[in-house]
CSV table of C-alpha atoms and ligand atoms in Angstrom, one decimal:
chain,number,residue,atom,x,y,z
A,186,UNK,CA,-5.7,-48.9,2.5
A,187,UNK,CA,-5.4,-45.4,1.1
A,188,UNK,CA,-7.4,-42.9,3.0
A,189,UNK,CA,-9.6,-40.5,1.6
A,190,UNK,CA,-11.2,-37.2,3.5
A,191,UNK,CA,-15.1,-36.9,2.5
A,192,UNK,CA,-15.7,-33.6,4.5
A,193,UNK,CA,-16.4,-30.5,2.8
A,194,UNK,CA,-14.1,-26.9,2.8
A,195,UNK,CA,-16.7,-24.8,1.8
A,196,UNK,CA,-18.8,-25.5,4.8
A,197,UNK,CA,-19.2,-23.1,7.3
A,198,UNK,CA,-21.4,-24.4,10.6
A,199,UNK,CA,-25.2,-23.1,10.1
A,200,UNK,CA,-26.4,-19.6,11.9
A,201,UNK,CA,-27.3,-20.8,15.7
A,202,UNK,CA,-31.4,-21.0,15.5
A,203,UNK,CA,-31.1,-17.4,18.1
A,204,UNK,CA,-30.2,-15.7,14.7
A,205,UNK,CA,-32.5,-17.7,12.8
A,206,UNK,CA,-35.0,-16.4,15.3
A,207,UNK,CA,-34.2,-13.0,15.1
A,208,UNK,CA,-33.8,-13.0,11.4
A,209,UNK,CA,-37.8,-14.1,11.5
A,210,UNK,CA,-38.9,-11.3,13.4
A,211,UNK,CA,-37.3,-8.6,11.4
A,212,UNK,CA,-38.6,-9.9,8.5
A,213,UNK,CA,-41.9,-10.3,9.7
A,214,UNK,CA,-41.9,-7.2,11.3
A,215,UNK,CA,-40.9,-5.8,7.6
A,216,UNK,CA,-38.2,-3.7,8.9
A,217,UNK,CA,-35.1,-4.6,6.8
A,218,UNK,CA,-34.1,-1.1,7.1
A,219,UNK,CA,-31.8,0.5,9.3
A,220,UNK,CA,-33.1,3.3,10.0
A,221,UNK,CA,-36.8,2.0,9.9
A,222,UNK,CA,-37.3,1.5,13.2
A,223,UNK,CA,-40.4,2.5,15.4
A,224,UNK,CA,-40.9,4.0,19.1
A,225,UNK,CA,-37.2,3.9,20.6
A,226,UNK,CA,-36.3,0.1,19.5
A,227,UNK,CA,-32.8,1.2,18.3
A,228,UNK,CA,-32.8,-1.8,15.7
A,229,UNK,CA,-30.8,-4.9,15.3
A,230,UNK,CA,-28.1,-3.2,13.5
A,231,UNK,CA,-27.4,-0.2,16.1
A,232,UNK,CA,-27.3,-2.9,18.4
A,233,UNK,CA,-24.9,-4.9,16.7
A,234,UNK,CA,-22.9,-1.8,16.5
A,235,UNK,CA,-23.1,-1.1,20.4
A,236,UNK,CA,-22.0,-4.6,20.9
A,237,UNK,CA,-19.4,-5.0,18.7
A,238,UNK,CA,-17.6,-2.2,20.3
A,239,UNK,CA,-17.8,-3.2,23.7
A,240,UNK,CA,-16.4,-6.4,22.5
A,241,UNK,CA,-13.6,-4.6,21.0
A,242,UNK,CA,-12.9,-2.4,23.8
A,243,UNK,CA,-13.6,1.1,21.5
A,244,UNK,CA,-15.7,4.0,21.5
A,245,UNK,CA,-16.9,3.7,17.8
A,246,UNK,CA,-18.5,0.9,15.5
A,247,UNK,CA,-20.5,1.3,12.3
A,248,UNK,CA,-22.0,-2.0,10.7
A,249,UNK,CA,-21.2,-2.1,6.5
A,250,UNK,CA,-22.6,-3.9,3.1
A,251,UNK,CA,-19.0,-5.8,3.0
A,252,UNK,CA,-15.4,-6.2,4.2
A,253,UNK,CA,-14.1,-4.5,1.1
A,254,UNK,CA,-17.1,-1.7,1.1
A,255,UNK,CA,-15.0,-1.1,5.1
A,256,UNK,CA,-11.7,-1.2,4.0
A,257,UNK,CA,-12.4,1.7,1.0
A,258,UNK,CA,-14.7,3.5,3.7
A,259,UNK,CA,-11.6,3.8,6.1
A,260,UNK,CA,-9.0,5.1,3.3
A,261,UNK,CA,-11.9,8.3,2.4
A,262,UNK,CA,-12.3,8.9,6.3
A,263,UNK,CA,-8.4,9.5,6.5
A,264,UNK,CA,-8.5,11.6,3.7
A,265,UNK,CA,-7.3,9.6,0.7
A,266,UNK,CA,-7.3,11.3,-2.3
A,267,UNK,CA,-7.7,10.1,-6.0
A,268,UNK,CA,-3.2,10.0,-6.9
A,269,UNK,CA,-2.2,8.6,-3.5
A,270,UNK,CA,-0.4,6.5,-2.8
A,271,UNK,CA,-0.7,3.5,-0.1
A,272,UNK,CA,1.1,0.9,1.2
A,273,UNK,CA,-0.3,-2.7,1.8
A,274,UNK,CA,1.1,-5.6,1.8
A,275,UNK,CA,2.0,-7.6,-1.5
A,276,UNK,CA,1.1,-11.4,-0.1
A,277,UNK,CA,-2.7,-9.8,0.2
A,278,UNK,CA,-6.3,-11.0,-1.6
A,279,UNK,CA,-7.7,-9.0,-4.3
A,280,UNK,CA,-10.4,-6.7,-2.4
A,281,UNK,CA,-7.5,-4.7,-0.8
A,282,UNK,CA,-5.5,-3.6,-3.7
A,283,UNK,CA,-9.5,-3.4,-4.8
A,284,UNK,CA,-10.2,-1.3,-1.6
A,285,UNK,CA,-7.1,1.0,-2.5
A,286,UNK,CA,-8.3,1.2,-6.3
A,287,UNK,CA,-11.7,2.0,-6.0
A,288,UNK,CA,-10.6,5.5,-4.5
A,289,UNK,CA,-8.5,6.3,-7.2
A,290,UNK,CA,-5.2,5.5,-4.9
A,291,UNK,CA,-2.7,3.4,-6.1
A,292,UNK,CA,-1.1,0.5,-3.8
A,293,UNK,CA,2.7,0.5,-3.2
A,294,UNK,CA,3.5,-3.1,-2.2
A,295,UNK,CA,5.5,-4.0,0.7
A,296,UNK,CA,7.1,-7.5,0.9
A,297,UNK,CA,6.2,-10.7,2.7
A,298,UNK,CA,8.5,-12.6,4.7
A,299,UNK,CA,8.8,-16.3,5.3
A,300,UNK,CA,6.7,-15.9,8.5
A,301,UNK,CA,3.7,-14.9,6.0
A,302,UNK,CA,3.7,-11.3,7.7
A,303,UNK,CA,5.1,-8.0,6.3
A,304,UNK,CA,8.1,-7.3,5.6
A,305,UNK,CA,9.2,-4.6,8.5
A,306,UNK,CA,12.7,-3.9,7.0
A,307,UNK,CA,10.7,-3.2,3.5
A,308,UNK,CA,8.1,-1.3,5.2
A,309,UNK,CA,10.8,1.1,7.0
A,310,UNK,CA,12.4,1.6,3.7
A,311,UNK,CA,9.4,2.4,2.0
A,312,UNK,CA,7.6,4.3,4.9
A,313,UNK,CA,8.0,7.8,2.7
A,314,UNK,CA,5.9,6.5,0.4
A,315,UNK,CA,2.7,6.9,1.6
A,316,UNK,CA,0.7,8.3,4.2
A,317,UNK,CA,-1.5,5.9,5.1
A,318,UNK,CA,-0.8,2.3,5.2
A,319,UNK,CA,-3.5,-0.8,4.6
A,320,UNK,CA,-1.9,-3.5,6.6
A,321,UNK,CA,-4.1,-6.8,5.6
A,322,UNK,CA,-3.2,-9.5,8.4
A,323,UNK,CA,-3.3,-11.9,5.7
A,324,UNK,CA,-4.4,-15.6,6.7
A,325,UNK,CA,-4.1,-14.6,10.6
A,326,UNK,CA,-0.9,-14.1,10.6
A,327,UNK,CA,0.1,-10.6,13.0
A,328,UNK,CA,3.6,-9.0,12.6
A,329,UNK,CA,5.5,-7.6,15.8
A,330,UNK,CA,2.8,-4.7,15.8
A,331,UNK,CA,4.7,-3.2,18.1
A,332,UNK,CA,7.8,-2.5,16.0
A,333,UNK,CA,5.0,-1.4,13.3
A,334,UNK,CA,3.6,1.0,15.1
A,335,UNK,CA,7.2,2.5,15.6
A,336,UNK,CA,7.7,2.3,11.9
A,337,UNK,CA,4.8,3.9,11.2
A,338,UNK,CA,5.2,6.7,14.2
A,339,UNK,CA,7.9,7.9,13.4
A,340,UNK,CA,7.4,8.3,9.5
A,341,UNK,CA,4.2,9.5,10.6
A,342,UNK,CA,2.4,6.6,8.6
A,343,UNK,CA,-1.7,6.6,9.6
A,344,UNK,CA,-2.2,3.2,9.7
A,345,UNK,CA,-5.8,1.2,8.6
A,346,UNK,CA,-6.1,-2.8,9.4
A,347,UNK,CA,-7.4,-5.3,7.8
A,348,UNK,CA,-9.1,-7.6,9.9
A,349,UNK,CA,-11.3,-9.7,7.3
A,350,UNK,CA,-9.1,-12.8,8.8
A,351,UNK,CA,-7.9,-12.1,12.5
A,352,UNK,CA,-11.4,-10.8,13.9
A,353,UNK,CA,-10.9,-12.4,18.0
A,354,UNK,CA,-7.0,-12.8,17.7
A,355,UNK,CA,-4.6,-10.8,19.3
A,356,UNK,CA,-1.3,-9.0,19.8
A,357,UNK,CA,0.9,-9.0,23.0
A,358,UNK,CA,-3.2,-9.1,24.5
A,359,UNK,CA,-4.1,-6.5,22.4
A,360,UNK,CA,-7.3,-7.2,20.0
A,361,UNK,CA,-6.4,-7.2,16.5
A,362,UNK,CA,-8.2,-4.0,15.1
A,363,UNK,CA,-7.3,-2.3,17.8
A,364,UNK,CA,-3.6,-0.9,17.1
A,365,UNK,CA,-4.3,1.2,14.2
A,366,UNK,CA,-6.7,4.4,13.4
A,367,UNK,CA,-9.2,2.0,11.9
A,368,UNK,CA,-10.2,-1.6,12.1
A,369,UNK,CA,-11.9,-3.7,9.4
A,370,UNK,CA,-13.4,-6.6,9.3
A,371,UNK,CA,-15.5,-8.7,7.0
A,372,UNK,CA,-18.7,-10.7,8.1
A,373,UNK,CA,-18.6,-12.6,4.6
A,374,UNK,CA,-19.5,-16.2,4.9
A,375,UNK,CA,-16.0,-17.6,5.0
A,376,UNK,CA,-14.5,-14.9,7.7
A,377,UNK,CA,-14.9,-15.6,11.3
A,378,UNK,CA,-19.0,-14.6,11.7
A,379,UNK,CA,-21.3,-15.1,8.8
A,380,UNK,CA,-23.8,-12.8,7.7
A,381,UNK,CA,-23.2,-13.7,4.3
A,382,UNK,CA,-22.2,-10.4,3.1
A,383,UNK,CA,-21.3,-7.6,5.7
A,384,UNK,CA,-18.4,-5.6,7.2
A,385,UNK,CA,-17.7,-4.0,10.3
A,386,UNK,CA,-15.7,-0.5,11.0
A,387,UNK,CA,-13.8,0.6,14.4
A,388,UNK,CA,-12.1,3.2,15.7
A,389,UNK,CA,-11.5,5.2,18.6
A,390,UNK,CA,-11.0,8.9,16.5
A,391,UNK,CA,-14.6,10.9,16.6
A,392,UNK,CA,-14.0,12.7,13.5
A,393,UNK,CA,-13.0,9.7,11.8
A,394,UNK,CA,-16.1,7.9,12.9
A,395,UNK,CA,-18.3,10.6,12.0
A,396,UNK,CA,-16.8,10.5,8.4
A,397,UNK,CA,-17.3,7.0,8.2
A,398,UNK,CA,-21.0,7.2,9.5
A,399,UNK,CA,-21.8,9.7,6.8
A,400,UNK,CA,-19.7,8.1,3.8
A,401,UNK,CA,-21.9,4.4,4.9
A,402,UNK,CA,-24.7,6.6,4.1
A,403,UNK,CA,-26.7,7.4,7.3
A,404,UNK,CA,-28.1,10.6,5.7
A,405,UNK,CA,-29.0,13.2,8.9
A,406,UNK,CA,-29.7,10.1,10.4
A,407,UNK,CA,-26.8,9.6,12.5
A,408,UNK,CA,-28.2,10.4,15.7
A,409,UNK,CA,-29.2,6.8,16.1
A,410,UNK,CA,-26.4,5.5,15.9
A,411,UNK,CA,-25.7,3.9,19.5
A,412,UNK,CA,-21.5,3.6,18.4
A,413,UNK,CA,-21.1,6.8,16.8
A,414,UNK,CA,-19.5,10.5,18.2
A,415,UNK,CA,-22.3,12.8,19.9
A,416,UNK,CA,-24.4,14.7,16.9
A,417,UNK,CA,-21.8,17.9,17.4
A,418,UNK,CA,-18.8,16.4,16.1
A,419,UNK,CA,-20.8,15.9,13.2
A,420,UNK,CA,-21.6,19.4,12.5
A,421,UNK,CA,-18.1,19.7,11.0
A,422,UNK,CA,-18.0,17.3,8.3
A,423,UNK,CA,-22.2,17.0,7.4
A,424,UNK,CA,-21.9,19.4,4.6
A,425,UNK,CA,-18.7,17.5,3.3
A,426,UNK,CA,-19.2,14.1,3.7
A,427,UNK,CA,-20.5,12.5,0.4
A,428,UNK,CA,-23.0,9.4,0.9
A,429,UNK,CA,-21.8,6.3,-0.9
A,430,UNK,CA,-24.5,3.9,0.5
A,431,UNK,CA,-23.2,1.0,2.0
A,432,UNK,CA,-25.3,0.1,5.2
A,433,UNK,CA,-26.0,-2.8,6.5
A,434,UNK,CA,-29.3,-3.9,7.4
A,435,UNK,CA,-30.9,-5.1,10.4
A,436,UNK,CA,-31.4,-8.9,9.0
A,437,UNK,CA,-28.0,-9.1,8.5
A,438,UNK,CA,-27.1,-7.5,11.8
A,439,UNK,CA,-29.6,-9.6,13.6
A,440,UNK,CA,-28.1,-13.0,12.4
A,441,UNK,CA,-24.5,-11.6,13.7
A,442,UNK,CA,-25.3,-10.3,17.1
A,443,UNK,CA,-25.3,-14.3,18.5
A,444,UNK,CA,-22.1,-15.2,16.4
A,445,UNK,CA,-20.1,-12.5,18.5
A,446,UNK,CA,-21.1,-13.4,21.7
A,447,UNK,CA,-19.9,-17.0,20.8
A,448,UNK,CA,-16.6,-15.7,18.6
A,449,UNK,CA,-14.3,-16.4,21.8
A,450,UNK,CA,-15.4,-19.4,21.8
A,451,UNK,CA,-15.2,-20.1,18.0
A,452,UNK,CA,-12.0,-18.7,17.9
A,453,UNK,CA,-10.7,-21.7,20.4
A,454,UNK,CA,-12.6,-24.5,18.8
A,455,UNK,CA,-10.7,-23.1,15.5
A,456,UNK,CA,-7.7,-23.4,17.4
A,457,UNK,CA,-7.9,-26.8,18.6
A,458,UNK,CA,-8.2,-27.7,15.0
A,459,UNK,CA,-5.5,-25.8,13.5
A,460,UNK,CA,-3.3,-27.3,16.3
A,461,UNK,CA,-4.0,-31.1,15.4
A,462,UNK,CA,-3.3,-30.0,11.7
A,463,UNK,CA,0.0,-28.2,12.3
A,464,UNK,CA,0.8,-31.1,14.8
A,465,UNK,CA,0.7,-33.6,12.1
A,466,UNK,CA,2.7,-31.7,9.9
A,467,UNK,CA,5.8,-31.0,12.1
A,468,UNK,CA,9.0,-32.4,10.7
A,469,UNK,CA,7.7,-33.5,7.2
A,470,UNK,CA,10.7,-33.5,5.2
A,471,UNK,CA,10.7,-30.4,2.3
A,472,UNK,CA,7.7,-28.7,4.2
A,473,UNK,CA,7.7,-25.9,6.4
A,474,UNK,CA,5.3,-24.7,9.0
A,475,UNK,CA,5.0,-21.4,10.2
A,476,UNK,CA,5.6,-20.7,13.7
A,477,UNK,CA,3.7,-18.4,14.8
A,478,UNK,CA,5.3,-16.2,17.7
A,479,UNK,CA,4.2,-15.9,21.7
A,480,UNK,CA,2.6,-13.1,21.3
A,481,UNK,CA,0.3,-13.6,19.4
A,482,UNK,CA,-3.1,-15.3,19.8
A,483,UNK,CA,-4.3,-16.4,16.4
A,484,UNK,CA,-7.6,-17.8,15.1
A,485,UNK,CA,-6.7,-20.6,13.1
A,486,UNK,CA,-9.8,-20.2,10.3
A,487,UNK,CA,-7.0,-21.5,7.7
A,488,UNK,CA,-3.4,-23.1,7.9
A,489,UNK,CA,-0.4,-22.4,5.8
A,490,UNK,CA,2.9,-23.8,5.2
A,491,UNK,CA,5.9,-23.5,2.9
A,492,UNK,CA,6.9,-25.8,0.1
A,493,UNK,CA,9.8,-23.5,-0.3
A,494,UNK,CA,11.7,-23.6,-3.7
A,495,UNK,CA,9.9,-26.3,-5.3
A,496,UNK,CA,9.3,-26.0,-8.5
A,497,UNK,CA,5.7,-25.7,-10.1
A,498,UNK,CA,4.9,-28.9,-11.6
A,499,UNK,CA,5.8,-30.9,-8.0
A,500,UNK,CA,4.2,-28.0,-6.1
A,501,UNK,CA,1.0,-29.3,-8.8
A,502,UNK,CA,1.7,-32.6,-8.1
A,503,UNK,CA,1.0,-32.0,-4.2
A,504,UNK,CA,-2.4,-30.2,-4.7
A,505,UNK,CA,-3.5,-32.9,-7.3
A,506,UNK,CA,-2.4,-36.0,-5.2
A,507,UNK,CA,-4.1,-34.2,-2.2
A,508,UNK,CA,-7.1,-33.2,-4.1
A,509,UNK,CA,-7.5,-37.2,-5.6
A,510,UNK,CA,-7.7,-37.8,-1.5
A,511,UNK,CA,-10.3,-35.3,-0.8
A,512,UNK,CA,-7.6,-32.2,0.5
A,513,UNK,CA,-8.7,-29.3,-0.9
A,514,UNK,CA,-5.3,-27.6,-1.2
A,515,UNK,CA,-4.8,-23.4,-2.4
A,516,UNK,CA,-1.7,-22.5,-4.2
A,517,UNK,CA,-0.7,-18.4,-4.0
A,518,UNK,CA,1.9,-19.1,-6.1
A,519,UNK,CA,0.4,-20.1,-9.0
A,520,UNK,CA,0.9,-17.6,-11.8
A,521,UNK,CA,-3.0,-16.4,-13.1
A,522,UNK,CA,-5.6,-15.9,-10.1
A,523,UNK,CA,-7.1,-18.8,-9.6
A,524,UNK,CA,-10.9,-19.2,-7.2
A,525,UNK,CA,-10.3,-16.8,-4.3
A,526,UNK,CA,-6.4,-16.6,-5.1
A,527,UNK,CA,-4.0,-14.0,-6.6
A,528,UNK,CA,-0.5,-12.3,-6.2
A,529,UNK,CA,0.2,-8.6,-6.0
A,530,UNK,CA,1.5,-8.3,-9.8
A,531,UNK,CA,-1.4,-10.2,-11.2
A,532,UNK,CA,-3.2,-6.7,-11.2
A,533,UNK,CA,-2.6,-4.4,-13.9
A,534,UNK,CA,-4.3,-1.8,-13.0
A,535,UNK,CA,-1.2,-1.6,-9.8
A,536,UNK,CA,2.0,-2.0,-12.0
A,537,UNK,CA,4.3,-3.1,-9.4
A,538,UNK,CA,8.1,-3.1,-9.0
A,539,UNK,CA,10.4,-6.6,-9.2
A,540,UNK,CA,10.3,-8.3,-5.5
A,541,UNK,CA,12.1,-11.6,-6.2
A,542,UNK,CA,12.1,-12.2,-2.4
A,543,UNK,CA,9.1,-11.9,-1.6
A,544,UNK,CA,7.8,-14.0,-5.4
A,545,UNK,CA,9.9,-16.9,-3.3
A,546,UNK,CA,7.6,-17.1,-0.4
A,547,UNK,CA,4.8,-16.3,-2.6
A,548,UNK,CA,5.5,-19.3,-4.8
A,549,UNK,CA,5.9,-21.4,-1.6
A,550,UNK,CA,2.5,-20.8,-0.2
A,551,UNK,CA,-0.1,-23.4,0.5
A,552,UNK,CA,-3.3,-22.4,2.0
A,553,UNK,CA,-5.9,-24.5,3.6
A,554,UNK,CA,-9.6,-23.7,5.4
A,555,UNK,CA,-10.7,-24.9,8.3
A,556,UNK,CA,-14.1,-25.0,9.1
A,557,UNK,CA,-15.6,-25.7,12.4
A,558,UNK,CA,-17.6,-28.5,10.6
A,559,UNK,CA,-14.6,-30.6,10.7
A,560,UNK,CA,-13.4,-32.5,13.6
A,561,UNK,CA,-10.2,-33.2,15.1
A,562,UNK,CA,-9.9,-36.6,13.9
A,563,UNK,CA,-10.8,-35.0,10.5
A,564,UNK,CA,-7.7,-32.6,11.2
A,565,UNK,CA,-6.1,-35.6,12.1
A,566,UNK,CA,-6.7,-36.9,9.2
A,567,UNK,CA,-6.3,-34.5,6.6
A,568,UNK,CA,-2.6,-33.5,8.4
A,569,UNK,CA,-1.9,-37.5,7.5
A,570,UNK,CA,-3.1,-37.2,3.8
A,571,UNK,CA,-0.9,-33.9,3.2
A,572,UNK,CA,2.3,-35.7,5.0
A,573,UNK,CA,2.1,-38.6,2.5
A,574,UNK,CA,1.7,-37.1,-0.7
A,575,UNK,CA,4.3,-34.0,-0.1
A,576,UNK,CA,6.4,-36.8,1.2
A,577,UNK,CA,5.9,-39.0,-2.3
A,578,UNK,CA,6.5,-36.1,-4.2
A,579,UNK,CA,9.3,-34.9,-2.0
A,580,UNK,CA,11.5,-38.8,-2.4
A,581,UNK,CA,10.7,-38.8,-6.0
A,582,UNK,CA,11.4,-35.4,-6.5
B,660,LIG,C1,-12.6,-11.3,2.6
B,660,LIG,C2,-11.5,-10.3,2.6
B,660,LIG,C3,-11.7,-9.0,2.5
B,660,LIG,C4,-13.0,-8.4,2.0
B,660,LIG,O1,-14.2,-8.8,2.6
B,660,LIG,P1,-15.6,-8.9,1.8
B,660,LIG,O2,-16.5,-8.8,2.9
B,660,LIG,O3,-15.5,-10.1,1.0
B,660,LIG,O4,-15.6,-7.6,0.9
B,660,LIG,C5,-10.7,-8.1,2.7
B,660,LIG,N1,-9.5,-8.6,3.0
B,660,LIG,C6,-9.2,-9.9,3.1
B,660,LIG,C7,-7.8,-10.3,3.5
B,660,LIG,C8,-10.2,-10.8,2.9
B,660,LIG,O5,-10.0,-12.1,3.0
C-alpha cells in the first residue's frame, strides 16, 4: 500500500482563546489604536513591547506593521542612505533585498555555504563593501556568530539581524537577535507567533531606539512607550526623524502577548518534530541533511536538505512524486520565483555578480514547513514518503 499524507502545510495552530479574549475586549472597547488609550492603561501594544524585551534580555522593543516594515526601519535608524551599499546574504527571501531597496540602498550578496549559512570567508572578503550588514538567518540556520562578529568588528561592519525565522533560537546561549545592533523579527502568520501581520524591533542602543520609535511613527507620543529610551534622548533626533507610519496596533499586540509566553515551549514542540523528520532522513542515498552545529539551539519551523548536483528535471521529479503523496516540497533552486521562493539574481532591480558556488547549494535546496498542527507520527510519516521517492528517483537516475 502506498502511503499518502492528508495533513495540511499551510496550517498554523489557532490563536489560544487568552488572545482571542483579549482581542474581544480591545475591540469592544474600540481602542484599535496605539496610542488611544485612557487613564494610565498603557495599552496592549506597550505591553507587548515591555514583555518582549524582558523576554529577550534588552533594554529596548518597539512593536511594527510587518517583518519587512522592521527590517527597512533598522537600516534608516543606522543611518542608511539612498546609494549604500549593504551586505545580506544571497540564499535570503525577497522582503530583505526588498527591506534594502525600499531605502534606496542596494544589496551586495554574500555567499551561502552547504550548511545553508553565510559564507564567512565571502563575507571577510567583501567586509569593505558596506557599512552595515543585513544578516537574514535564513530557514533557522545561525552561522558561528562569534567569528561574525569578529568579521564585522574589525572591518567595523554595524550589523542588523534578521530574525523573521529564528525568533526563540539561540547561539553559544545567546538569543538570536541579540548579537547585532538591531534585531528583527516578523509576527506574520507563518513565522514563529502569529498576529497575522506584525514585526518586532530590538536593540540595546538608546539613540537607535529613539530613531526607530519616531521613523514607526509615534508622533510626540513616545513617552508612552514602556520599551523605549527616557523622553531626553529623544530631544536629539525629534526634529530629524521623519514619520513613515508603521505601528502596530493593540489588537494585533493583544493576540501576541500569550504566543510569547508559550514561544519556549513552541519552539521545543517544533523541535521534536523537526527531529523525527531529520531522523527519517539520515542516510538516504543522494540526499543530504544539514547538521546543524552544538552551539546552536534552533527552532525547527521548517527542514532543509541537499539534493546536491542533481539535475532539474529529477530534482522536479522529487517534488512531483512527493506532492502526488501529499509532501508539499519548496525548491530554491528553481530558476523564476515561484510562491514564497526566489534566489538573489532573480531581482533586477540588485544586478548581482556570478557566484557559481553558492548557485550549487542554491540549486540543491529543498525546503519544507512544519507546523505544530502535525504530529510526530505525521513527521514520521512524511520523512518515510520523502525517503522513497528521492530514493526512486535516485536508482533510476
Ligand atoms: C517573513 C520574512 C521576512 C518579512 O516578514 P514580513 O512580516 O512578512 O514582512 C523577512 N525575512 C525573512 C527571512 C522572512 O521569512
Amino acid at each position: 500500500m502506498t502511503e499518502v499524507f492528508t495533513g495540511a502545510f499551510t496550517q498554523q495552530e489557532p490563536i489560544p482563546e487568552e488572545g482571542i479574549e483579549a482581542a474581544l475586549r480591545v475591540m469592544r472597547s474600540g481602542r484599535l489604536h496605539r496610542y488611544n488609550t485612557v487613564g494610565d492603561d498603557p495599552g496592549e501594544t506597550a505591553l507587548l513591547e515591555q514583555e518582549f524585551a524582558a523576554a529577550m534580555g534588552v533594554e529596548y522593543a518597539l512593536a511594527v506593521a510587518s517583518g519587512g516594515y522592521a527590517l527597512a526601519t533598522a537600516l534608516r535608524a543606522v543611518g542608511i542612505k539612498p546609494g549604500d551599499r549593504v551586505l545580506t546574504n544571497a540564499f535570503t527571501l525577497a522582503p530583505v533585498p526588498g527591506a534594502i531597496a525600499a531605502v534606496g540602498a542596494v544589496p551586495v550578496f554574500v555567499g551561502v555555504t552547504e550548511n545553508l549559512v553565510i559564507d564567512l570567508d565571502d563575507l571577510a572578503a567583501k567586509a569593505d563593501q558596506a557599512d552595515v550588514l543585513m544578516l537574514s538567518h535564513m530557514r533557522g540556520h545561525l552561522c558561528d556568530m562569534d567569528r561574525l562578529l569578529k568579521i564585522c568588528r574589525a572591518a567595523n561592519v554595524i550589523v542588523i539581524e534578521d530574525c523573521a525565522h529564528t525568533m526563540g533560537a539561540r547561539w553559544n546561549g545567546r538569543l538570536s537577535g541579540t548579537d547585532g545592533v538591531i534585531g528583527c523579527y516578523s509576527t506574520q502568520t507563518y513565522k514563529h507567533m502569529n498576529s497575522g501581520e506584525g514585526g518586532l524591533l530590538i536593540t540595546n542602543d538608546a539613540q537607535v531606539m529613539a530613531r526607530a520609535v519616531m521613523l514607526s511613527g509615534s508622533y510626540m507620543l513616545y513617552g508612552r512607550h514602556l520599551a523605549a529610551p527616557d523622553p531626553a534622548v529623544f530631544e536629539a533626533v525629534k526634529y530629524d526623524t521623519p514619520n513613515i507610519s508603521g505601528r502596530m496596533d493593540n489588537l494585533r499586540a493583544a493576540i501576541l502577548r500569550p504566543q510569547l509566553r508559550d514561544l519556549a515551549q513552541q519552539c521545543d514542540r517544533w523541535n521534536a518534530r523537526y527531529q523525527v523528520v531529520e531522523d527519517g532522513l539520515r542516510n538516504t542515498p543522494g540526499l543530504t541533511v544539514i547538521d546543524r552545529p552544538k552551539a546552536e539551539y534552533y527552532v525547527g519551523s521548517s527542514i532543509q536538505f541537499l539534493l546536491l548536483d542533481w539535475s532539474e528535471q529529477a530534482v522536479q521529479q522529487v517534488l512531483s512524486r512527493c506532492a502526488a503523496r501529499g509532501v508539499d516540497l519548496k525548491w530554491f533552486g528553481g530558476a523564476e520565483p515561484t510562491g514564497f521562493t526566489s534566489r538573489y539574481d532573480s531581482w533586477r532591480y540588485a544586478p548581482s555578480d556570478a557566484m557559481p558556488a553558492t548557485d550549487r547549494v542554491l540549486k540543491g535546496i529543498v525546503d519544507m514547513r512544519l507546523p505544530l498542527t502535525f504530529s510526530e507520527s505525521d513527521c514520521a510519516l512524511i520523512a518515510r514518503i520523502i525517503r522513497a521517492e528521492v530514493g526512486a528517483v535516485w536508482q533510476a537516475g
